[in-house]
PDB file of C-alpha atoms in Angstrom:
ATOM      1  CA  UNK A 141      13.500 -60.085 -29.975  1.00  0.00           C
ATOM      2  CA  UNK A 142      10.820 -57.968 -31.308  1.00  0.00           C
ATOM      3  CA  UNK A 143      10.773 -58.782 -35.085  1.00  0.00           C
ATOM      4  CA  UNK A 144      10.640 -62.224 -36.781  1.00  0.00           C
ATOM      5  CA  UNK A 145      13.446 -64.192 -36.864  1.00  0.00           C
ATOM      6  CA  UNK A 146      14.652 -64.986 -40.541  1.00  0.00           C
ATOM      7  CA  UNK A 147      16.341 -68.376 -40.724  1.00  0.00           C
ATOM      8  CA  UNK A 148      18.274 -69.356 -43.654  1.00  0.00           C
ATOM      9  CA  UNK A 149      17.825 -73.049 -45.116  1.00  0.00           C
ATOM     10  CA  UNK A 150      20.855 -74.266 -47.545  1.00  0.00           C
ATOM     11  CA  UNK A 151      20.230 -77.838 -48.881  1.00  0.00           C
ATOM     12  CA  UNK A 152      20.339 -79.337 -52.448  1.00  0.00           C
ATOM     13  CA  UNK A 153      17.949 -81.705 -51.371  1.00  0.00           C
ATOM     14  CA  UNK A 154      14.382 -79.293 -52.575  1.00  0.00           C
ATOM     15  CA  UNK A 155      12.174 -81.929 -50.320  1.00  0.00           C
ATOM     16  CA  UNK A 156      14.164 -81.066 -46.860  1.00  0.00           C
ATOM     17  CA  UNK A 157      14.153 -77.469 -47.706  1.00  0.00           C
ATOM     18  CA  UNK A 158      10.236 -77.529 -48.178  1.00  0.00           C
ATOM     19  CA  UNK A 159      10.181 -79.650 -44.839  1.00  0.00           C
ATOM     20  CA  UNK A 160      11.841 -77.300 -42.632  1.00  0.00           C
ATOM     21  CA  UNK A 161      10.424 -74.045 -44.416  1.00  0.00           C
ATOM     22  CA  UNK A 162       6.743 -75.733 -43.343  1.00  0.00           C
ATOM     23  CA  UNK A 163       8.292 -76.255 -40.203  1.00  0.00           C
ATOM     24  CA  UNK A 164      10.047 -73.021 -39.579  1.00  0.00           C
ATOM     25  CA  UNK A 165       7.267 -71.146 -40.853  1.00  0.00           C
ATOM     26  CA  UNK A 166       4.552 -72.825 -38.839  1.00  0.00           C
ATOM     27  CA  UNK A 167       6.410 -71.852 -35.641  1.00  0.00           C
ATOM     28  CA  UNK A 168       6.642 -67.927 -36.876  1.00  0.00           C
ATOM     29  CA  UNK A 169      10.029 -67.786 -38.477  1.00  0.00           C
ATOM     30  CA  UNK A 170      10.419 -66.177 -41.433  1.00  0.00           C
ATOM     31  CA  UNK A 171      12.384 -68.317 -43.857  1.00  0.00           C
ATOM     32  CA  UNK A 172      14.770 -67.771 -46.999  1.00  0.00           C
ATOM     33  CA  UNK A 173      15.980 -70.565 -48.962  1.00  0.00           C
ATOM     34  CA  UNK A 174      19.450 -71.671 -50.956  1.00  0.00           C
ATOM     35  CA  UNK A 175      19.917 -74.581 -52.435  1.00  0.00           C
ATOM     36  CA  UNK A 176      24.123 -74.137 -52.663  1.00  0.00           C
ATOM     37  CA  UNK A 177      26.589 -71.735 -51.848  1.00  0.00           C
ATOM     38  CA  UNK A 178      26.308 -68.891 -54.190  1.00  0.00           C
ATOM     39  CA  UNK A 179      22.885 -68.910 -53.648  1.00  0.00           C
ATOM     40  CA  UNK A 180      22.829 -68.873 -49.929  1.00  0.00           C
ATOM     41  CA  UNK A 181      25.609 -65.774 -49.977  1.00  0.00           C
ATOM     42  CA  UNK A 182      22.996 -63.867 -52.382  1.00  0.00           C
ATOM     43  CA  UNK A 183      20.649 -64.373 -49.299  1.00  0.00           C
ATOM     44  CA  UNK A 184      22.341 -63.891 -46.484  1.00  0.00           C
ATOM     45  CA  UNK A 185      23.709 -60.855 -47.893  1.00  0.00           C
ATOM     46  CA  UNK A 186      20.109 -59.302 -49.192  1.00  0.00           C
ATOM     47  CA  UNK A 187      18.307 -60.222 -45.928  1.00  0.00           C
ATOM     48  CA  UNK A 188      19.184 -59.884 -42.214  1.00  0.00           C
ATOM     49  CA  UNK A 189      19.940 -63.589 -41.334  1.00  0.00           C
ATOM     50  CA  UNK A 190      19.707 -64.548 -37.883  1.00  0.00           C
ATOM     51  CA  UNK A 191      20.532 -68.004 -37.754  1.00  0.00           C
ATOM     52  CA  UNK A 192      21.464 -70.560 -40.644  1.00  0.00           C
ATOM     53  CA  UNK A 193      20.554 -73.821 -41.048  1.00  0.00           C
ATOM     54  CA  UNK A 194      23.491 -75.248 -43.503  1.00  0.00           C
ATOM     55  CA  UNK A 195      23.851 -78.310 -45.467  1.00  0.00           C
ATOM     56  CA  UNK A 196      27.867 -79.639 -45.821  1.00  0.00           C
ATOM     57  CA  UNK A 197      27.411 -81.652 -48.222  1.00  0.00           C
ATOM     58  CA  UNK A 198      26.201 -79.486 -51.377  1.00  0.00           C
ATOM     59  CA  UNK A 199      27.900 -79.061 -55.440  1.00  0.00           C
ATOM     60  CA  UNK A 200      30.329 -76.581 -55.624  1.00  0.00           C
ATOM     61  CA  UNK A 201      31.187 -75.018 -52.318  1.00  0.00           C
ATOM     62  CA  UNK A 202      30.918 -76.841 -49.335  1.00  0.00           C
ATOM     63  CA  UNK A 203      29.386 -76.105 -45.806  1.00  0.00           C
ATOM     64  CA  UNK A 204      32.062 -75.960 -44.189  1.00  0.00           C
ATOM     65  CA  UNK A 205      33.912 -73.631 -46.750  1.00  0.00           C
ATOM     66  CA  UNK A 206      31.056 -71.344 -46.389  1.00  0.00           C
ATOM     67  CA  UNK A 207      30.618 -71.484 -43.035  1.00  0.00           C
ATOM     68  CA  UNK A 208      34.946 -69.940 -43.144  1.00  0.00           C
ATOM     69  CA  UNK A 209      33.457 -67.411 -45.460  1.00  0.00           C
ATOM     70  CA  UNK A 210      30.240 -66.655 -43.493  1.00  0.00           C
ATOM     71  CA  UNK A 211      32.762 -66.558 -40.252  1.00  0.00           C
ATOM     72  CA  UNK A 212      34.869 -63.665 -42.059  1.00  0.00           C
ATOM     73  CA  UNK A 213      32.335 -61.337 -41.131  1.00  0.00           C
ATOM     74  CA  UNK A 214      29.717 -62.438 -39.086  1.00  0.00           C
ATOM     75  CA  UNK A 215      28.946 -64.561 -35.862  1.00  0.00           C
ATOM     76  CA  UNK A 216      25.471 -65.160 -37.251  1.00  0.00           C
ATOM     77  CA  UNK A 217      24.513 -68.912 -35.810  1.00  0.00           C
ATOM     78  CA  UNK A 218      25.214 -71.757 -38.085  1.00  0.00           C
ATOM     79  CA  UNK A 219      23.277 -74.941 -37.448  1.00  0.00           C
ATOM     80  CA  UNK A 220      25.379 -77.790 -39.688  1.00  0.00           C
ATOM     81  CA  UNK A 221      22.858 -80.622 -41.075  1.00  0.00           C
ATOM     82  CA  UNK A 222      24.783 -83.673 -42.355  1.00  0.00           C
ATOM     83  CA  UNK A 223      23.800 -87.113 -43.479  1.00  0.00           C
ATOM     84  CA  UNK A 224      26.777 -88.256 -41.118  1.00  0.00           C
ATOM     85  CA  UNK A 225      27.054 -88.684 -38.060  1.00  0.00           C
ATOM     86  CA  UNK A 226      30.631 -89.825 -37.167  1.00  0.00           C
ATOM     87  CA  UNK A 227      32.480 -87.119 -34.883  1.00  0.00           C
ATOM     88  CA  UNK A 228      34.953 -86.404 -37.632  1.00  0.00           C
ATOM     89  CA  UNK A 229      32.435 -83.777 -39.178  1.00  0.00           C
ATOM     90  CA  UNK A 230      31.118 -82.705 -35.923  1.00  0.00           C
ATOM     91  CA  UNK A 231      34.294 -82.022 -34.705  1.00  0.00           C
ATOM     92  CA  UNK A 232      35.558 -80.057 -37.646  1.00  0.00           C
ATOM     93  CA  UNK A 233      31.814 -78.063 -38.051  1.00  0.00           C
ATOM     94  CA  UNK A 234      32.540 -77.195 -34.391  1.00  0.00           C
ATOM     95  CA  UNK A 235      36.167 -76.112 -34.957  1.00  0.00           C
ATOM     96  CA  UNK A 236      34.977 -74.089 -37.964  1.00  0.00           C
ATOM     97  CA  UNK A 237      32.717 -71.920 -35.655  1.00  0.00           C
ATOM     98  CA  UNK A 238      29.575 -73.987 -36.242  1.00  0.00           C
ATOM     99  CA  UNK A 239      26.835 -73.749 -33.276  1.00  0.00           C
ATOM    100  CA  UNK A 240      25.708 -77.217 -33.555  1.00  0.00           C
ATOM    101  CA  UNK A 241      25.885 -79.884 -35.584  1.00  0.00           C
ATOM    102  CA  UNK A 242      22.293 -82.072 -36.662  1.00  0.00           C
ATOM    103  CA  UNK A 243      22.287 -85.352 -38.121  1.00  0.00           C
ATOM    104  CA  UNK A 244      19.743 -85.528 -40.850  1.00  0.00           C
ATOM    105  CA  UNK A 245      17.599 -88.518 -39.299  1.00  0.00           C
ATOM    106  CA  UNK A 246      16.196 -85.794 -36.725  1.00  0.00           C
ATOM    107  CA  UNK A 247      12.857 -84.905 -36.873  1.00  0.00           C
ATOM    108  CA  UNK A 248      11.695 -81.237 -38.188  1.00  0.00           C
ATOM    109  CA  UNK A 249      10.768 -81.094 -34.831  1.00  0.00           C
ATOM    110  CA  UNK A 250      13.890 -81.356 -33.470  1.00  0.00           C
ATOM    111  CA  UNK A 251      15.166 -78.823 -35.826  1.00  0.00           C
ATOM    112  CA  UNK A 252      13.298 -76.420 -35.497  1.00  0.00           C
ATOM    113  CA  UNK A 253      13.690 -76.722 -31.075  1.00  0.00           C
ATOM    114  CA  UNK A 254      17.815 -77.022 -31.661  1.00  0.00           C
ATOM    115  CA  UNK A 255      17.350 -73.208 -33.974  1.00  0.00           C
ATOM    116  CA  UNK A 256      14.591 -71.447 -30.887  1.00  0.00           C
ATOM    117  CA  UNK A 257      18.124 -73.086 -28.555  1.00  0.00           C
ATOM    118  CA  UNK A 258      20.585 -71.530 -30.710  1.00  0.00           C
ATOM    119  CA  UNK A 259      18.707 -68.081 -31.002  1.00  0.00           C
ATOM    120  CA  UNK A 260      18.512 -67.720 -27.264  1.00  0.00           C
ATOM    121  CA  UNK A 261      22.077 -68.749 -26.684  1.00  0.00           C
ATOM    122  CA  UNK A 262      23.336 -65.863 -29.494  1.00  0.00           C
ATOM    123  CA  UNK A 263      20.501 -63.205 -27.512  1.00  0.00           C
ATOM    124  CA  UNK A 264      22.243 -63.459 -24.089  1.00  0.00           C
ATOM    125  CA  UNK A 265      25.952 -63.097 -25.922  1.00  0.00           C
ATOM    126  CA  UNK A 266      24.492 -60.270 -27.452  1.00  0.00           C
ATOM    127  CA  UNK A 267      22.996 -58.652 -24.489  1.00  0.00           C
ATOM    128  CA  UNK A 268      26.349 -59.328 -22.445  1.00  0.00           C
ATOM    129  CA  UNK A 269      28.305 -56.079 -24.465  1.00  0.00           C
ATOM    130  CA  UNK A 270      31.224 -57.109 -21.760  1.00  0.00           C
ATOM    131  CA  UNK A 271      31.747 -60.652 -21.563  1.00  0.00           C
ATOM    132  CA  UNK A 272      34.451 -61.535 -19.733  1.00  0.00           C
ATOM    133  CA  UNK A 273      36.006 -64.903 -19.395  1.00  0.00           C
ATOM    134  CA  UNK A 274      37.954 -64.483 -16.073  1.00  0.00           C
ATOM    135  CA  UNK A 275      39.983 -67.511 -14.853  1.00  0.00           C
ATOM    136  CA  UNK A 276      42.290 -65.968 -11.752  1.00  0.00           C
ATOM    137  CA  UNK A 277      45.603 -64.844 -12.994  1.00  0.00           C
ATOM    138  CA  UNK A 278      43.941 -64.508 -16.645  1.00  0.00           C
ATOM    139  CA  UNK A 279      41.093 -62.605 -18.140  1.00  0.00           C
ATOM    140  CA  UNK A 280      39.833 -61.989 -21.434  1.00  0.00           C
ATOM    141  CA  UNK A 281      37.360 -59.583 -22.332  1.00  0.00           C
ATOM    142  CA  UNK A 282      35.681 -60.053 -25.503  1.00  0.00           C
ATOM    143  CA  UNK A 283      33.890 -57.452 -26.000  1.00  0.00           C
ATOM    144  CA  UNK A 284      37.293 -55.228 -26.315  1.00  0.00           C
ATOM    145  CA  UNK A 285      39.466 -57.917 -27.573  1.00  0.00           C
ATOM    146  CA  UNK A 286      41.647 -57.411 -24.475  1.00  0.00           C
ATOM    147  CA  UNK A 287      43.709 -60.116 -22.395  1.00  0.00           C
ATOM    148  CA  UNK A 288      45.096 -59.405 -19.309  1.00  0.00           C
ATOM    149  CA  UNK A 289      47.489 -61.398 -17.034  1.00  0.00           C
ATOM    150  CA  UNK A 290      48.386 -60.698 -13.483  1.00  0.00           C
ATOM    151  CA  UNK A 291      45.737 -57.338 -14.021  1.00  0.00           C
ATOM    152  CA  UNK A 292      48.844 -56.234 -16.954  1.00  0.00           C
ATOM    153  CA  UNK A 293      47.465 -55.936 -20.366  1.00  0.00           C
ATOM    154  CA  UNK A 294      49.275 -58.031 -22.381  1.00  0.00           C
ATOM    155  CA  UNK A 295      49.592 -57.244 -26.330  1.00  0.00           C
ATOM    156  CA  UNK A 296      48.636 -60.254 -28.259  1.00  0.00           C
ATOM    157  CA  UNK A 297      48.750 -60.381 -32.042  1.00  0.00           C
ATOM    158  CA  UNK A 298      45.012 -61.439 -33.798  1.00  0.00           C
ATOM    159  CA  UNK A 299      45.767 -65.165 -34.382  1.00  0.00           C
ATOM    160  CA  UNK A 300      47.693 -65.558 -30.691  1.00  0.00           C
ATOM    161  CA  UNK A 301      44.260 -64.223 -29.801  1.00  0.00           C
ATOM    162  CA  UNK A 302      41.926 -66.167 -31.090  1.00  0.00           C
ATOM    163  CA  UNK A 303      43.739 -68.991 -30.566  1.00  0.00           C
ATOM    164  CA  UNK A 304      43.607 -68.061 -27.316  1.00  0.00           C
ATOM    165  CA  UNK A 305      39.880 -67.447 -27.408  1.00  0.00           C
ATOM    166  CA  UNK A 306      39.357 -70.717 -28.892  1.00  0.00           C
ATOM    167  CA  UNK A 307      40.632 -72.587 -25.848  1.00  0.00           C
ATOM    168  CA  UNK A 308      39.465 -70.316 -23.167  1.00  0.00           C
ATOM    169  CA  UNK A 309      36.016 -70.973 -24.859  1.00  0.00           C
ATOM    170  CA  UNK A 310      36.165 -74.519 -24.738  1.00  0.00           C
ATOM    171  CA  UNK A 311      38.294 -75.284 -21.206  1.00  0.00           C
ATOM    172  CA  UNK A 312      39.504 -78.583 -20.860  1.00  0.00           C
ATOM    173  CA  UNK A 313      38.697 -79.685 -24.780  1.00  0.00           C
ATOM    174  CA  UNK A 314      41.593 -81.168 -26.809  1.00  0.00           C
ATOM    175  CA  UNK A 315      42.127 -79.365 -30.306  1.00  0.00           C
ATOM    176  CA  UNK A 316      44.058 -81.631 -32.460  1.00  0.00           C
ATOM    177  CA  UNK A 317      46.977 -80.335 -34.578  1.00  0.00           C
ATOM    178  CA  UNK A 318      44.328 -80.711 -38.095  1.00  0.00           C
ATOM    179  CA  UNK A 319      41.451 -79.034 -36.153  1.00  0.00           C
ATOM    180  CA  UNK A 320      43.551 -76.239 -35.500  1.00  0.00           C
ATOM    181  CA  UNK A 321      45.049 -75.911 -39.198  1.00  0.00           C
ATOM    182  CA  UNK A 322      42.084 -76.158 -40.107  1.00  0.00           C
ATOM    183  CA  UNK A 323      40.576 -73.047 -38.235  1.00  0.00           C
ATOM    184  CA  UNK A 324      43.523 -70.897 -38.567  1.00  0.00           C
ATOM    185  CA  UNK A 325      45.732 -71.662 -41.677  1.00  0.00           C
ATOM    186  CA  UNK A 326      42.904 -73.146 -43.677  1.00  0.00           C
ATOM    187  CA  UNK A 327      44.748 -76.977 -43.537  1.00  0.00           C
ATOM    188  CA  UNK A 328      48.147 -75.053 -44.957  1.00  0.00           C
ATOM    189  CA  UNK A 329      51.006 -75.764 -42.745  1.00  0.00           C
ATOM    190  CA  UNK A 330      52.351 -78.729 -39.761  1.00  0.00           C
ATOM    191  CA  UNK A 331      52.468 -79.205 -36.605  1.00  0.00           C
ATOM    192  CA  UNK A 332      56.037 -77.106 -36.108  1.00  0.00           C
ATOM    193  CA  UNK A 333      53.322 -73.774 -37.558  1.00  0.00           C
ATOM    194  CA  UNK A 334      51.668 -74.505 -34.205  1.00  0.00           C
ATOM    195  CA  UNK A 335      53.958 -75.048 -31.858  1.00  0.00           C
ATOM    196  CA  UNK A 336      55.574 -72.588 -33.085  1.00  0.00           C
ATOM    197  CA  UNK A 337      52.495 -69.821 -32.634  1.00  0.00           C
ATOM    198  CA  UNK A 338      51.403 -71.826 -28.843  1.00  0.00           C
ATOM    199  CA  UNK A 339      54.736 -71.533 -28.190  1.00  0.00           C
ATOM    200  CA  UNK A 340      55.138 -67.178 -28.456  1.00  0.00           C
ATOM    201  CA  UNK A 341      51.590 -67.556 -26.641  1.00  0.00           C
ATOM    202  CA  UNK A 342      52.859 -69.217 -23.747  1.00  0.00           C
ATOM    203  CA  UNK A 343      56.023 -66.493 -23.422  1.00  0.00           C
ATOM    204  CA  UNK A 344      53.043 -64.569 -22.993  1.00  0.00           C
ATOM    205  CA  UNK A 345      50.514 -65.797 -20.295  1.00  0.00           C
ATOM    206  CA  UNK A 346      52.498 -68.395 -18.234  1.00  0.00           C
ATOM    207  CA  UNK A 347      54.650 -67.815 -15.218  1.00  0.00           C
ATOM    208  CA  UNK A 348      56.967 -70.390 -16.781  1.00  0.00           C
ATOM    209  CA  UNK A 349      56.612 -71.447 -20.470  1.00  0.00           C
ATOM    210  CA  UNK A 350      58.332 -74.590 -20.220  1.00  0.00           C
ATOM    211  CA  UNK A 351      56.156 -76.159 -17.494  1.00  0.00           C
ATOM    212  CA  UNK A 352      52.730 -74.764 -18.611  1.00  0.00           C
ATOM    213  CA  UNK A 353      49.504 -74.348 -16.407  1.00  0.00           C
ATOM    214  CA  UNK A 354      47.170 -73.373 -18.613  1.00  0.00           C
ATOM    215  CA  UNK A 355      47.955 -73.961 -22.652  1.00  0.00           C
ATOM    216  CA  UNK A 356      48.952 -78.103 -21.903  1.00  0.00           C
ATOM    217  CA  UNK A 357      50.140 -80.399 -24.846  1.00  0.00           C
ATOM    218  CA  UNK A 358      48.291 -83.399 -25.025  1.00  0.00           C
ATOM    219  CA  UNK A 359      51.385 -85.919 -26.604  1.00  0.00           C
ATOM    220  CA  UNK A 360      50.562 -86.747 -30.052  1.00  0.00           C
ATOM    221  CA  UNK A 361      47.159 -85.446 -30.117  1.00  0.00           C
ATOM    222  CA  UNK A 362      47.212 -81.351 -29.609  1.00  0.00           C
ATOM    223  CA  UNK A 363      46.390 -79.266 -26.934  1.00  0.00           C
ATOM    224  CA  UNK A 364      44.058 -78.062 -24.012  1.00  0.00           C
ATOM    225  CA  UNK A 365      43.385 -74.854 -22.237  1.00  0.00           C
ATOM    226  CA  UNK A 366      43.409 -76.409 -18.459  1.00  0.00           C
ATOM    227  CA  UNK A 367      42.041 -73.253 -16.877  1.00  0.00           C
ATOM    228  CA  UNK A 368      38.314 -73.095 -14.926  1.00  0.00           C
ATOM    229  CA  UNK A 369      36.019 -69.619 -15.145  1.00  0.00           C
ATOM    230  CA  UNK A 370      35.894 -68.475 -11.510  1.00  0.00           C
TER     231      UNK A 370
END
């Protein structure tokens, strides 16, 4: 990356935005600062943002309701920074499309390594313009949107996939029924709107949808995507 990275700090706390503006800036990033929501959409949407560093906890808007909004239209990194550090948050920052998720007891340091991590994770996505996740019988290819089983391209609607991107992303992780609300029906709806939408997307990629190999239930909990990237 030839130019400067510009890293966008949202925090009502002024003293941690100073911090990790010192800290950012001493290690060559350029840095633009909110201190809540409406601010930090002003500045992500006057400057080209490559990675932001987001408070959740903040008046008004949240961050994880503007990490949803942020995720409407970019894939720009978002580093969550919480005073918590229970896996209730994490989880959910995750779920949200979140790149990590830093507990505020870490040192600038730390910070500041975690955002150089993130950047160079994002670089090679970027410079892969055909990613394919390929698991045998099953391929997606993200960079056209495309699924294919058994080498047939199979029509999916958007939300069958990304759900299905979701999992094949993240084989062998459990997605609870809230996580998944969450993501895709912004917490409106029950566990019968999922089953319901896992269930079509099974007709779809299994051999047999009522003994499934690859989208599994996990009884009382959610689901997993059971499949390994050959």
């Amino acid at each position: 990356m030839n130019e400067r990275p510009t890293i966008l700090v949202v925090d009502d706390d002024q003293n941690i935005v100073e911090l990790l503006r010192d800290f950012l800036e001493n290690d060559h990033f350029l840095v633009v600062t909110a201190n809540d929501a409406s601010q930090a959409w002003t500045a992500f949407r006057q400057h080209k943002v490559h990675c932001i560093i987001l408070d959740i906890m903040m008046p008004g808007q949240n961050g994880f309701d503007f990490c949803r909004r942020i995720r409407q239209e970019s894939d720009v990194p978002i580093l969550f920074l919480s005073a918590r550090s229970d896996d209730v948050d994490k989880i959910r920052g995750l779920t949200l499309g979140g790149d990590d998720y830093i507990v505020k007891t870490a040192s600038p340091g730390e910070i500041v390594a975690r955002v150089k991590a993130v950047l160079r994770r994002a670089g090679t996505q970027q410079a892969s313009t055909a990613k394919v996740l390929d698991f045998g019988r099953i391929k997606l290819d993200l960079s056209t949107r495309e699924v294919f089983v058994d080498r047939n391209n199979v029509s999916l609607t958007p939300k069958e996939y990304e759900l299905l991107r979701l999992f094949a992303e993240h084989p062998r992780q459990v997605f609870t029924y809230d996580q998944l609300l969450t993501k895709f029906w912004d917490g409106i709806g029950d566990k019968h709107t999922i089953r319901v939408h896992l269930s079509r997307l099974r007709e779809k990629i299994e051999r047999d949808p009522d003994q499934p190999q690859y989208l599994t239930n996990v009884w009382g909990v959610g689901y997993r995507f059971e499949g390994r990237i050959i």
